[in-house]
CSV table of C-alpha atoms in Angstrom, one decimal:
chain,number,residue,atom,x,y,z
A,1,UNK,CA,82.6,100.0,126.2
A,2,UNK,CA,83.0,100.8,122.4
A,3,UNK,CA,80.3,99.6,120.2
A,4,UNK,CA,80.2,98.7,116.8
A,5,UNK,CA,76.7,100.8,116.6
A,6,UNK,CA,78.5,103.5,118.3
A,7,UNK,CA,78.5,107.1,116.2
A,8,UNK,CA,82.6,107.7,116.2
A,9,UNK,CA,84.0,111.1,115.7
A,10,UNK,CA,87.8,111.8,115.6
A,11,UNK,CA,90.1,114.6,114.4
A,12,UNK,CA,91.3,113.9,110.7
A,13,UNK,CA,93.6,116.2,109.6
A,14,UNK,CA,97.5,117.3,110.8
A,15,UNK,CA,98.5,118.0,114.2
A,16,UNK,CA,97.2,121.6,115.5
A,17,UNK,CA,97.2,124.4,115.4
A,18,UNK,CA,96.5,124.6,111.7
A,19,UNK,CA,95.0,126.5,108.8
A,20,UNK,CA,92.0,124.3,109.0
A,21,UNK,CA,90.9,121.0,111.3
A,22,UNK,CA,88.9,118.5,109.6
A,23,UNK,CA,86.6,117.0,112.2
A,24,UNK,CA,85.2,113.4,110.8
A,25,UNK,CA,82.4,111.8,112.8
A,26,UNK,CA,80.5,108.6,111.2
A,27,UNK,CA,77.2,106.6,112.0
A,28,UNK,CA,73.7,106.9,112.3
A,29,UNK,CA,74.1,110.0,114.8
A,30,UNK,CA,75.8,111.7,112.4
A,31,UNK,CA,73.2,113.6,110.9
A,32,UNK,CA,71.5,114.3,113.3
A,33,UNK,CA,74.1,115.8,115.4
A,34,UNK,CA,75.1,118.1,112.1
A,35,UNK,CA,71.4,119.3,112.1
A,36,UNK,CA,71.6,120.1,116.0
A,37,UNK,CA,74.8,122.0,115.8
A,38,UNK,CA,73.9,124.5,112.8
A,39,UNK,CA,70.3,124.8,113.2
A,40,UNK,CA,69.7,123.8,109.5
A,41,UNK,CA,68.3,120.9,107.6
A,42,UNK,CA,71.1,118.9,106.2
A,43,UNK,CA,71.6,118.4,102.2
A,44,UNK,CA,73.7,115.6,101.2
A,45,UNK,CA,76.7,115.9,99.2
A,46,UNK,CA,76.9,120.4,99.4
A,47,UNK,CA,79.2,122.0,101.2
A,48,UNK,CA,77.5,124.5,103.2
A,49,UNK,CA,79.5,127.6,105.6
A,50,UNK,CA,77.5,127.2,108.3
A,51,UNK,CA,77.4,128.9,112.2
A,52,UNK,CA,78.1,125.7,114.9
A,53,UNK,CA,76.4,126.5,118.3
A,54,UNK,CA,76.6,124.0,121.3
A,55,UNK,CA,73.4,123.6,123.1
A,56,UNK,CA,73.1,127.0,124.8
A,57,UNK,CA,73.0,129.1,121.9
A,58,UNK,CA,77.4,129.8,122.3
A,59,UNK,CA,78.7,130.2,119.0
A,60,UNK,CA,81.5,127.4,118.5
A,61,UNK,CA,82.8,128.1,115.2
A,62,UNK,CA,81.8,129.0,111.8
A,63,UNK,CA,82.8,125.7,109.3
A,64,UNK,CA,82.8,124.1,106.0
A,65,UNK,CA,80.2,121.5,106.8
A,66,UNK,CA,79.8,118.4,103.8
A,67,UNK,CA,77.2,115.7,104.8
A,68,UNK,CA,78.0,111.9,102.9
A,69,UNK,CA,74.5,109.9,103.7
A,70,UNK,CA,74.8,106.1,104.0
A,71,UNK,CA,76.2,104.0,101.2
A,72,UNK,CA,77.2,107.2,99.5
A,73,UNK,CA,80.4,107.5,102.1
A,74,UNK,CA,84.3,106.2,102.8
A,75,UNK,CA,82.9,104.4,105.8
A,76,UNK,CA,79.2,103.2,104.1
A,77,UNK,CA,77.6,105.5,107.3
A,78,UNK,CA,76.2,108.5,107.1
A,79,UNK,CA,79.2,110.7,107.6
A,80,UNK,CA,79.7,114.2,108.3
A,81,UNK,CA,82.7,116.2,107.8
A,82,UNK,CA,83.3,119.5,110.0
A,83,UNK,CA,86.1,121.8,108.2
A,84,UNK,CA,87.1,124.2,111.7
A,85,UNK,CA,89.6,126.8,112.3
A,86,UNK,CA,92.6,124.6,113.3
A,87,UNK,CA,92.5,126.1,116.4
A,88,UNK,CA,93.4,124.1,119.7
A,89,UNK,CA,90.7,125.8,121.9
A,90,UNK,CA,87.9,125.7,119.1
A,91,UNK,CA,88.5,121.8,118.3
A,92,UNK,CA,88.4,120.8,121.8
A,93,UNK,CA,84.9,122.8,121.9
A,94,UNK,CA,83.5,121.0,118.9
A,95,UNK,CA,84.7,117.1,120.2
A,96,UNK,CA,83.3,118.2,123.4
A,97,UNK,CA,80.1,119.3,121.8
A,98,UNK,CA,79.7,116.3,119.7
A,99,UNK,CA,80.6,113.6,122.9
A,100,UNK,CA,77.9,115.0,124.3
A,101,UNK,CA,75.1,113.6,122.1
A,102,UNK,CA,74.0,109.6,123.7
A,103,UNK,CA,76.5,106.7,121.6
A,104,UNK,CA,78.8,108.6,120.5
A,105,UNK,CA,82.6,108.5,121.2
A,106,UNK,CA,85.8,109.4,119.8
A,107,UNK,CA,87.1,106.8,117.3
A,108,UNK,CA,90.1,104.3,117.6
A,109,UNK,CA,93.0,103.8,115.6
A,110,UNK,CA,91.9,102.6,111.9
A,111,UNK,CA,88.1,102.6,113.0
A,112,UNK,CA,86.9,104.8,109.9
A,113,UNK,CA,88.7,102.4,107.7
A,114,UNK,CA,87.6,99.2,109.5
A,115,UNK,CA,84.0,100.0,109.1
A,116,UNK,CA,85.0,100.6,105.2
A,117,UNK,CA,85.9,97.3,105.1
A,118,UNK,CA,82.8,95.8,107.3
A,119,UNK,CA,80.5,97.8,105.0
A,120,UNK,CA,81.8,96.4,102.0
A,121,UNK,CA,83.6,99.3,100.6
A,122,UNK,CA,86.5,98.0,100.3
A,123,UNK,CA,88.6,94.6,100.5
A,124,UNK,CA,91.8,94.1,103.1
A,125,UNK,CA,94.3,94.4,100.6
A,126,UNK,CA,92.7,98.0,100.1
A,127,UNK,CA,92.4,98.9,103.3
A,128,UNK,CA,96.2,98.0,103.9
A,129,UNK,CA,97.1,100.3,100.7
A,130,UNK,CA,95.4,103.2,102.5
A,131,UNK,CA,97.5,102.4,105.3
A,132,UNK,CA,100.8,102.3,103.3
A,133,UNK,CA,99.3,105.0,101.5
A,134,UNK,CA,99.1,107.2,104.8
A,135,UNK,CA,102.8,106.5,105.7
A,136,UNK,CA,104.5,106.9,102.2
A,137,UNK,CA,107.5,108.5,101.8
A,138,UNK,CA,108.6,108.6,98.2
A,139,UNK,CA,106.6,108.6,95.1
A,140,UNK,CA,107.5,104.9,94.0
A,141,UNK,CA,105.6,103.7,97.9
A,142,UNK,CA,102.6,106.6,96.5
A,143,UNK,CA,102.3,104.7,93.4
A,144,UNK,CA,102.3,101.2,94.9
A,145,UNK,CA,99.8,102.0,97.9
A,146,UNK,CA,97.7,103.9,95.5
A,147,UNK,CA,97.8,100.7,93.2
A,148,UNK,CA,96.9,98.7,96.2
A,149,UNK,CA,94.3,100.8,97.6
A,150,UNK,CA,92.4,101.3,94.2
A,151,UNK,CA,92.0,98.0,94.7
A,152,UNK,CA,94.7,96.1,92.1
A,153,UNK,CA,95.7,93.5,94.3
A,154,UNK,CA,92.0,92.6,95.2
A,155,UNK,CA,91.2,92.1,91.3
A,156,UNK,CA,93.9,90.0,91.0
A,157,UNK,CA,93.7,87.6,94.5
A,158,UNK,CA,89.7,87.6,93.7
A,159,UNK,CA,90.2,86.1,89.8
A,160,UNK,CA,92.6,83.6,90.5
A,161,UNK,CA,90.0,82.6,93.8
A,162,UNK,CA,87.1,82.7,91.2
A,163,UNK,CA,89.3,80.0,88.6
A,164,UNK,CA,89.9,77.4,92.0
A,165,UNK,CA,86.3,77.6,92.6
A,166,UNK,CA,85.3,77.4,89.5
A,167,UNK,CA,87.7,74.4,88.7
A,168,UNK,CA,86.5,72.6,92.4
A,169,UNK,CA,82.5,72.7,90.5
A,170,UNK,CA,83.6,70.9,87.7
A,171,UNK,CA,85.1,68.1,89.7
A,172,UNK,CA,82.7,67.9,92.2
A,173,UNK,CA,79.9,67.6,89.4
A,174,UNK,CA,81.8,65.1,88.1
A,175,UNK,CA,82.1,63.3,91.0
A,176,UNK,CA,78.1,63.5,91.1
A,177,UNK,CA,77.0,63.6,87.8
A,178,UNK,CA,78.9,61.9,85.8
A,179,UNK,CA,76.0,60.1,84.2
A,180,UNK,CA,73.9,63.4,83.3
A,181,UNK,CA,74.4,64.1,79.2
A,182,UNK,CA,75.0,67.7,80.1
A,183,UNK,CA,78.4,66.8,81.6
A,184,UNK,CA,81.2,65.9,80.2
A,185,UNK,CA,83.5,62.8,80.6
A,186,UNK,CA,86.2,63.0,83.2
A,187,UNK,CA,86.7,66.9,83.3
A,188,UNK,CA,90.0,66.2,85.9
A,189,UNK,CA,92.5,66.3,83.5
A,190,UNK,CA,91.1,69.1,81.9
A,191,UNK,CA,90.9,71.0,85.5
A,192,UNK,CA,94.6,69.8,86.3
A,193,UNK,CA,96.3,71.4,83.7
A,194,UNK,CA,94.7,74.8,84.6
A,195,UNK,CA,95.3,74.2,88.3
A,196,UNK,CA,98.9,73.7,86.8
A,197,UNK,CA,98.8,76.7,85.0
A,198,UNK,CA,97.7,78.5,87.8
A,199,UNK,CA,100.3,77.1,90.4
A,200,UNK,CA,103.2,78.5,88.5
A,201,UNK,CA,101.6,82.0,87.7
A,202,UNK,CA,101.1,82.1,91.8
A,203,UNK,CA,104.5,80.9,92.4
A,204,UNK,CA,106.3,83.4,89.7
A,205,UNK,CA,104.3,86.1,91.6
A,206,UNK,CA,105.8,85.0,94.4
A,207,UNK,CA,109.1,85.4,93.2
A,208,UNK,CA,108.5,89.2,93.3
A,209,UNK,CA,107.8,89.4,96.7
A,210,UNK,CA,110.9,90.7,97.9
A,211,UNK,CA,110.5,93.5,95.5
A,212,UNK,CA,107.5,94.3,97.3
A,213,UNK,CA,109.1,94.3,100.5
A,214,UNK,CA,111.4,96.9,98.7
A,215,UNK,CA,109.2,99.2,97.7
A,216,UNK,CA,107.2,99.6,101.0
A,217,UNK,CA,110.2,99.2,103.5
A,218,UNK,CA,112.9,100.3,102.2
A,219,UNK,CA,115.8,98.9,100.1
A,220,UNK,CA,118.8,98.3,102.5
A,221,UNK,CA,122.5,99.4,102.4
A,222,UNK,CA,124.8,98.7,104.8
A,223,UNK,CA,128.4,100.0,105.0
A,224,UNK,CA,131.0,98.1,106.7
A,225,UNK,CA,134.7,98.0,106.6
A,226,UNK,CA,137.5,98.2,109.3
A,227,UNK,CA,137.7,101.3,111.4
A,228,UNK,CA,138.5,104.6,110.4
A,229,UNK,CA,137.9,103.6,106.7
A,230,UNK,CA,135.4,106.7,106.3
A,231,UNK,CA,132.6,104.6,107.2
A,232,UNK,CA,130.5,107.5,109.4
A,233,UNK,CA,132.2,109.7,107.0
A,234,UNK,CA,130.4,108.3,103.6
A,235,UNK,CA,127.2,107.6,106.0
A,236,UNK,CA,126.7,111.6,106.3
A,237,UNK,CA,128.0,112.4,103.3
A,238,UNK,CA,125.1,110.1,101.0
A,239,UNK,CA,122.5,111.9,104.0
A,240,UNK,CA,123.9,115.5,103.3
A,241,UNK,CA,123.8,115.6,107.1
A,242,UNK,CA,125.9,115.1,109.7
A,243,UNK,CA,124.3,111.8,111.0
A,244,UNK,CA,127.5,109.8,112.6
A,245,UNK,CA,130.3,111.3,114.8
A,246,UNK,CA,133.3,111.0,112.8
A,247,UNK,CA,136.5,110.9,114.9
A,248,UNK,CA,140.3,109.1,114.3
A,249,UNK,CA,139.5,107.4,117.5
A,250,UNK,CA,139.5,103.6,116.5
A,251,UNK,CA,135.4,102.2,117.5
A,252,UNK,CA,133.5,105.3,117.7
A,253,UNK,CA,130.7,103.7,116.2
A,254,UNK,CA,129.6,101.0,118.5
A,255,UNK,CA,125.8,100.4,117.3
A,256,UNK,CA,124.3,100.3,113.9
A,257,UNK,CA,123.0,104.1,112.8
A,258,UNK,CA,120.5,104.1,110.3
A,259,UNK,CA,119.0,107.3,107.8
A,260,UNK,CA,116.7,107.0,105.4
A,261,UNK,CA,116.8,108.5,101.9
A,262,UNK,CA,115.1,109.1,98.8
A,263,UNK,CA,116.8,108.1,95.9
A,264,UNK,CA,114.8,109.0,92.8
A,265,UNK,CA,111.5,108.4,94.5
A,266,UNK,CA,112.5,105.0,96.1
A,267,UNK,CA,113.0,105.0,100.0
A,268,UNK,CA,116.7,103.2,100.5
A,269,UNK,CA,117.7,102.6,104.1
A,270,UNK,CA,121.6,103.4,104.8
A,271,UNK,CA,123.4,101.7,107.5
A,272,UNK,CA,126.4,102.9,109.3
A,273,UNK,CA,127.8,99.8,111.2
A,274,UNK,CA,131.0,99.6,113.8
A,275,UNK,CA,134.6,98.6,112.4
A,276,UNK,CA,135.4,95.5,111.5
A,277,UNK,CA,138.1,93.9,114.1
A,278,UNK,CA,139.5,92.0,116.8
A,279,UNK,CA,139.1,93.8,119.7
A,280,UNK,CA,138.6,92.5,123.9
A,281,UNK,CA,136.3,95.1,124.5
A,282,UNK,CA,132.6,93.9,125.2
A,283,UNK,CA,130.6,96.6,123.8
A,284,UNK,CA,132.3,97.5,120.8
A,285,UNK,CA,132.3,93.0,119.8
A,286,UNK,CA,128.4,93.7,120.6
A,287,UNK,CA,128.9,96.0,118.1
A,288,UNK,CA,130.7,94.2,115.2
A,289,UNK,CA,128.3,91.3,115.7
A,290,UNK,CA,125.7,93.8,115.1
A,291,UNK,CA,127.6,94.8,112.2
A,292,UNK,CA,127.3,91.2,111.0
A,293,UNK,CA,124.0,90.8,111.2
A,294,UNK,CA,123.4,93.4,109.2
A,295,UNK,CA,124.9,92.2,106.3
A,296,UNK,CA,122.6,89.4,106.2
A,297,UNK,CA,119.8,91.1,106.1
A,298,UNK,CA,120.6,94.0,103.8
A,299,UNK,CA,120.5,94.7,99.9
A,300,UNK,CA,123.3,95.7,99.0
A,301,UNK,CA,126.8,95.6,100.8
A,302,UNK,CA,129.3,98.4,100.7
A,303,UNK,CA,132.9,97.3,101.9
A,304,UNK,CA,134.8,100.2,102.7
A,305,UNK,CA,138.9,100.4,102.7
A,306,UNK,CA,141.3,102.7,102.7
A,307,UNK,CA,142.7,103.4,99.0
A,308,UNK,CA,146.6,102.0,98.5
A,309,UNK,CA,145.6,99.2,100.9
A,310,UNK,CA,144.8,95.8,99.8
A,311,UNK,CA,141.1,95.0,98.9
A,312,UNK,CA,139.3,93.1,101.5
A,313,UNK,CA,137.9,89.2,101.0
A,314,UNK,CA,133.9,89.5,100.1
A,315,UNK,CA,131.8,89.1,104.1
A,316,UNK,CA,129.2,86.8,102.5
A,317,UNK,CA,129.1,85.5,99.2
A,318,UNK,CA,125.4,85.7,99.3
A,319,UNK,CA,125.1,88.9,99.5
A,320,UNK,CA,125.7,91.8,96.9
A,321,UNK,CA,128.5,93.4,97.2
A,322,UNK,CA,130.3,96.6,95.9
A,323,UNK,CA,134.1,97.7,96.8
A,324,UNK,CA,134.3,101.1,97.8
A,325,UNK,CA,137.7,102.9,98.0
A,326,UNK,CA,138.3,105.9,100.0
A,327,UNK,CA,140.4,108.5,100.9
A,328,UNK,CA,140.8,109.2,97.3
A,329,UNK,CA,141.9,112.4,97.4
A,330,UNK,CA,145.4,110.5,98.9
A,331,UNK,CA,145.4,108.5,95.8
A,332,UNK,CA,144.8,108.6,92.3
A,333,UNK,CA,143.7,104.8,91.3
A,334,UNK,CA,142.7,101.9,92.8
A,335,UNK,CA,143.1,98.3,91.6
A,336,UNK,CA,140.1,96.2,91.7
A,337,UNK,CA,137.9,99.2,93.3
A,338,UNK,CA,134.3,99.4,92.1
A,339,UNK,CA,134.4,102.9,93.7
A,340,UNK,CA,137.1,105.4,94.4
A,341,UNK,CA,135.3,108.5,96.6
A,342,UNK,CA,136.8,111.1,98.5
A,343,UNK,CA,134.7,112.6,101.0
A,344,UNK,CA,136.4,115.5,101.3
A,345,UNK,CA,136.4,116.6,97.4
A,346,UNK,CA,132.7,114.8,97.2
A,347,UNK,CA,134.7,112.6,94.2
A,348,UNK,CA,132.5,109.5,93.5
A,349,UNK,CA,130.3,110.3,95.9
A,350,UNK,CA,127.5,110.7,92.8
A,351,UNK,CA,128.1,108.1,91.0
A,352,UNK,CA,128.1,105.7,93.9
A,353,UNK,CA,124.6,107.3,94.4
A,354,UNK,CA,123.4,106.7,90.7
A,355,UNK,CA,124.8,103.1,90.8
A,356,UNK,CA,122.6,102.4,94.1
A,357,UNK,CA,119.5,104.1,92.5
A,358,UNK,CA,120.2,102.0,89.6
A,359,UNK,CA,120.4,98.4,91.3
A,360,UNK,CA,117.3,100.0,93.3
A,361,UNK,CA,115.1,100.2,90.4
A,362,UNK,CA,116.4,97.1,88.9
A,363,UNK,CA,115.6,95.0,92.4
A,364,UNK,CA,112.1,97.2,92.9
A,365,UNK,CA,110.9,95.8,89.8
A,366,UNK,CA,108.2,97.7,87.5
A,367,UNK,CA,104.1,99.0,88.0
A,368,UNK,CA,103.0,95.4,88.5
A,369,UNK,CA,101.1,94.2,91.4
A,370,UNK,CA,103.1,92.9,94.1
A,371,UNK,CA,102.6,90.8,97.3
A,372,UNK,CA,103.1,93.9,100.1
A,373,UNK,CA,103.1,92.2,103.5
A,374,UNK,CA,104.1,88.9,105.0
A,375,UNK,CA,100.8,87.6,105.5
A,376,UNK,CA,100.0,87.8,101.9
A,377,UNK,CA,103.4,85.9,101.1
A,378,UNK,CA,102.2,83.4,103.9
A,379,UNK,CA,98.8,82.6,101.8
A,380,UNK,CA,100.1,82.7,98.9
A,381,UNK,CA,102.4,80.1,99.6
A,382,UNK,CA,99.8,78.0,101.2
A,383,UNK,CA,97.8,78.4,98.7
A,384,UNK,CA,101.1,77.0,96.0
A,385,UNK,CA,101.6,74.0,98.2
A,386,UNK,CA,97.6,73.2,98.4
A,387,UNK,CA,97.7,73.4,94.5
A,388,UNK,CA,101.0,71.1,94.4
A,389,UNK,CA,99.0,68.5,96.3
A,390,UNK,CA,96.2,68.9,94.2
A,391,UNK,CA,98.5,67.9,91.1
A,392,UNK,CA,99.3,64.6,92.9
A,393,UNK,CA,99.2,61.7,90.4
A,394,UNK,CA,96.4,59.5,90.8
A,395,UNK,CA,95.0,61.5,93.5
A,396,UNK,CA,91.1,60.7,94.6
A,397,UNK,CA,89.2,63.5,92.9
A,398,UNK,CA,87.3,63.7,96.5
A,399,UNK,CA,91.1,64.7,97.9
A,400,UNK,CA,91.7,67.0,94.6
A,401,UNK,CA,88.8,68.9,95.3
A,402,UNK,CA,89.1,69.8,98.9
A,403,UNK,CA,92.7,70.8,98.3
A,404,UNK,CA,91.4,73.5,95.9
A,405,UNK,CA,89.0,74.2,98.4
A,406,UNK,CA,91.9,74.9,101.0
A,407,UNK,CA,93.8,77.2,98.2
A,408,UNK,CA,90.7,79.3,97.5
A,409,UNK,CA,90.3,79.6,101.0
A,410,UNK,CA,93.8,81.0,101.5
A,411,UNK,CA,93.4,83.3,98.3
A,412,UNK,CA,90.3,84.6,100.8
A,413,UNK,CA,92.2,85.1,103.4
A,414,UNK,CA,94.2,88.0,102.0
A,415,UNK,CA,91.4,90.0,100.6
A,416,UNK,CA,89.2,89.5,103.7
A,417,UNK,CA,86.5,87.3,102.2
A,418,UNK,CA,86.9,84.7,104.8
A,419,UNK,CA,88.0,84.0,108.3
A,420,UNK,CA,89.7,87.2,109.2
A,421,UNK,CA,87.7,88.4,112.2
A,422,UNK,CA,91.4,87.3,114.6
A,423,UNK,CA,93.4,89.5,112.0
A,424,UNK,CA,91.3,92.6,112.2
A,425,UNK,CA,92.6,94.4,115.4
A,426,UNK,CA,96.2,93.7,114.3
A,427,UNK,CA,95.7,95.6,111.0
A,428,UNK,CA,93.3,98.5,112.1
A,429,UNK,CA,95.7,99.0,115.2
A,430,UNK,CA,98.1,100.2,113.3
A,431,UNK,CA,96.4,103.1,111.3
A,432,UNK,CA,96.8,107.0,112.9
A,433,UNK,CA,93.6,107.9,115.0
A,434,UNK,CA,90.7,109.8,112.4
A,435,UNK,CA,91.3,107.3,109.4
């Protein structure tokens, strides 16, 4: 049974074999099992090159060997770090070595970083930054985990939790004191309008949270049109890869196919979707529904036709849409096109890119802190509708109070100051084993 006293040791760098394996093992073990394994006194903070024997005197491997003592680590533990030949054989000599001192075990997914967070090295927002941070893909979900992780989104959640409890005192003393000298007369009105003030900097933050759903998911594009417009065709040529099977045959797409690119550092999410008809056959209307859905849920909308033919009526006013004509190599112009491509000669193709890595940007907003996940947007708007109640004409200051009390408490939520010992497992669990 894992313990939280447990000494935990996992691999930490890439998949093997390698250049070099980085071997990370934390708790109050640690240094003692360093000192076992090379023979020598340990000196914090030196890298050493040092000869690792297992208890017989066999020579396991000769390793960069850095020693972090407690408080003075990423996990707040004494921590040693074991830089190996990235050999298969030699790791599994080393893990086995090191399992074999009394409470110690491999670590779990996100265990390193979890004890970070128990140890007060970091908050939950930064924990979840390393996380994104881990996964990125482009350089604008770098710069927005790094912002996270360096803790940005903690400074902010914390100051505004500071202001609620600072503005909860001053009712609550006047509540109680409101005969002392050192006092002042009613302070609610006072307290109201920066609880006001407050409230609608929350809620414009708020506003931007899609943005931030942009940045670390992905910003959506689906293409749709009837079939054989080029759909599949446009799909792999935006990829540079053959992605879709492209054939005349009416309904060769029958699911949604999906690539992922880069466009200019920003991670945009391409959907290829099945044509837009009538049709009696099961699978392919499982398809188009498919197809439907999509739209509702994406960014930005690319209806596809065949240039010459007659423009198609918008799918849902709701969502942005561009008209895309193809085939252009076939024809010259196109009335009320916003694109005219041709796969074949790659015409339009660019600039259809640069206009999507435009409205990208434009919709991913600037270097400003954003809500990342849904649980933050969740709190936060908690936290709004608390404040809204708070504002209440005529409310009892008793009732004013404790609903500032409930928005601080859901401003704590997010950074891990309160009640978050339910949420833990669900955010650690997703972390790679050895961080």
């Amino acid at each position: 049974m894992a313990h939280a006293s447990d000494t935990i040791y996992a691999l930490s760098s890439g998949a093997l074999p390698a250049g070099i394996a980085v071997v990370r093992i934390s708790g109050s073990n640690a240094e003692t099992i360093l000192a076992d394994l090379s023979g020598r006194s340990v000196e914090p903070r030196v890298a050493r090159l040092l000869t690792l024997k297992d208890p017989i005197g066999e020579t396991l491997d000769r390793a960069l060997t850095l020693f972090f003592p407690e408080g003075a680590s990423f996990t707040g533990e004494p921590v040693v770090e074991l830089h190996l030949h990235g050999g298969k054989a030699v790791l599994r000599a080393v893990l086995d070595a090191i399992g074999a001192y009394p409470r110690t075990r491999p670590a779990e997914a996100g265990e390193f970083t979890r004890r970070a967070f128990i140890n007060g090295r970091m908050d939950l927002t930064a924990a979840e930054g390393v996380a994104d941070l881990i996964s990125a893909e482009t350089e604008a979900q770098r710069r927005f985990a790094i912002r996270n992780a360096g803790g940005q989104q903690d400074a902010l959640y914390s100051n505004w939790r500071s202001r609620l409890i600072e503005a909860r005192a001053l009712i609550e003393a006047d509540l109680d004191f409101a005969d002392e000298a050192d006092v002042p007369g009613s302070v609610a009105d006072t307290v109201l309008d920066q609880v006001h003030a407050l409230s609608s900097t929350i809620e414009e933050h708020l506003r931007h949270a899609r943005s931030g759903e942009i940045l670390r998911d992905g910003f959506r594009v689906v293409i749709v049109g009837e079939p054989n417009v080029g759909k599949s065709s446009l799909l792999n040529a935006l990829a540079r890869r053959d992605v879709a099977i492209v054939s005349d045959e009416a309904g060769t797409t029958r699911d949604l196919i999906e690539v992922a690119l880069d466009l200019g550092g920003y991670k945009v999410v391409l959907t290829d979707t099945a044509g837009l008809r009538e049709t009696d056959n099961k699978v392919e209307r499982i398809g188009i529904e498919r197809a439907r859905e999509a739209v509702q849920q994406a960014d930005l909308v690319l209806q596809l036709y065949v240039a010459g033919t007659s423009r198609p009526e918008q799918l849902d006013g709701e969502r942005p849409s561009v008209f895309v004509a193809t085939k252009a190599d076939l024809l010259r112009n196109q009335a009320g096109a916003d694109f005219l491509i041709s796969v074949s000669s790659n015409q339009g193709i660019a600039e259809l890119l640069s206009a999507i890595q435009v409205r990208v940007q434009a919709e991913a907003g600037g270097s400003s802190v954003l809500p990342s996940r849904d649980r933050h947007i969740h709190h936060l708007r908690e936290t709004v509708d608390a404040l809204r109640r708070a504002e209440v004409p005529d409310l009892a200051l008793e009732l004013c109070a404790e609903e500032l009390r409930i928005a601080a408490d859901h401003l704590g939520h997010i950074t891990g100051v309160i009640g978050v010992d339910d949420l833990l497992d669900v955010v650690f669990s997703r972390f790679c084993i050895g961080k």
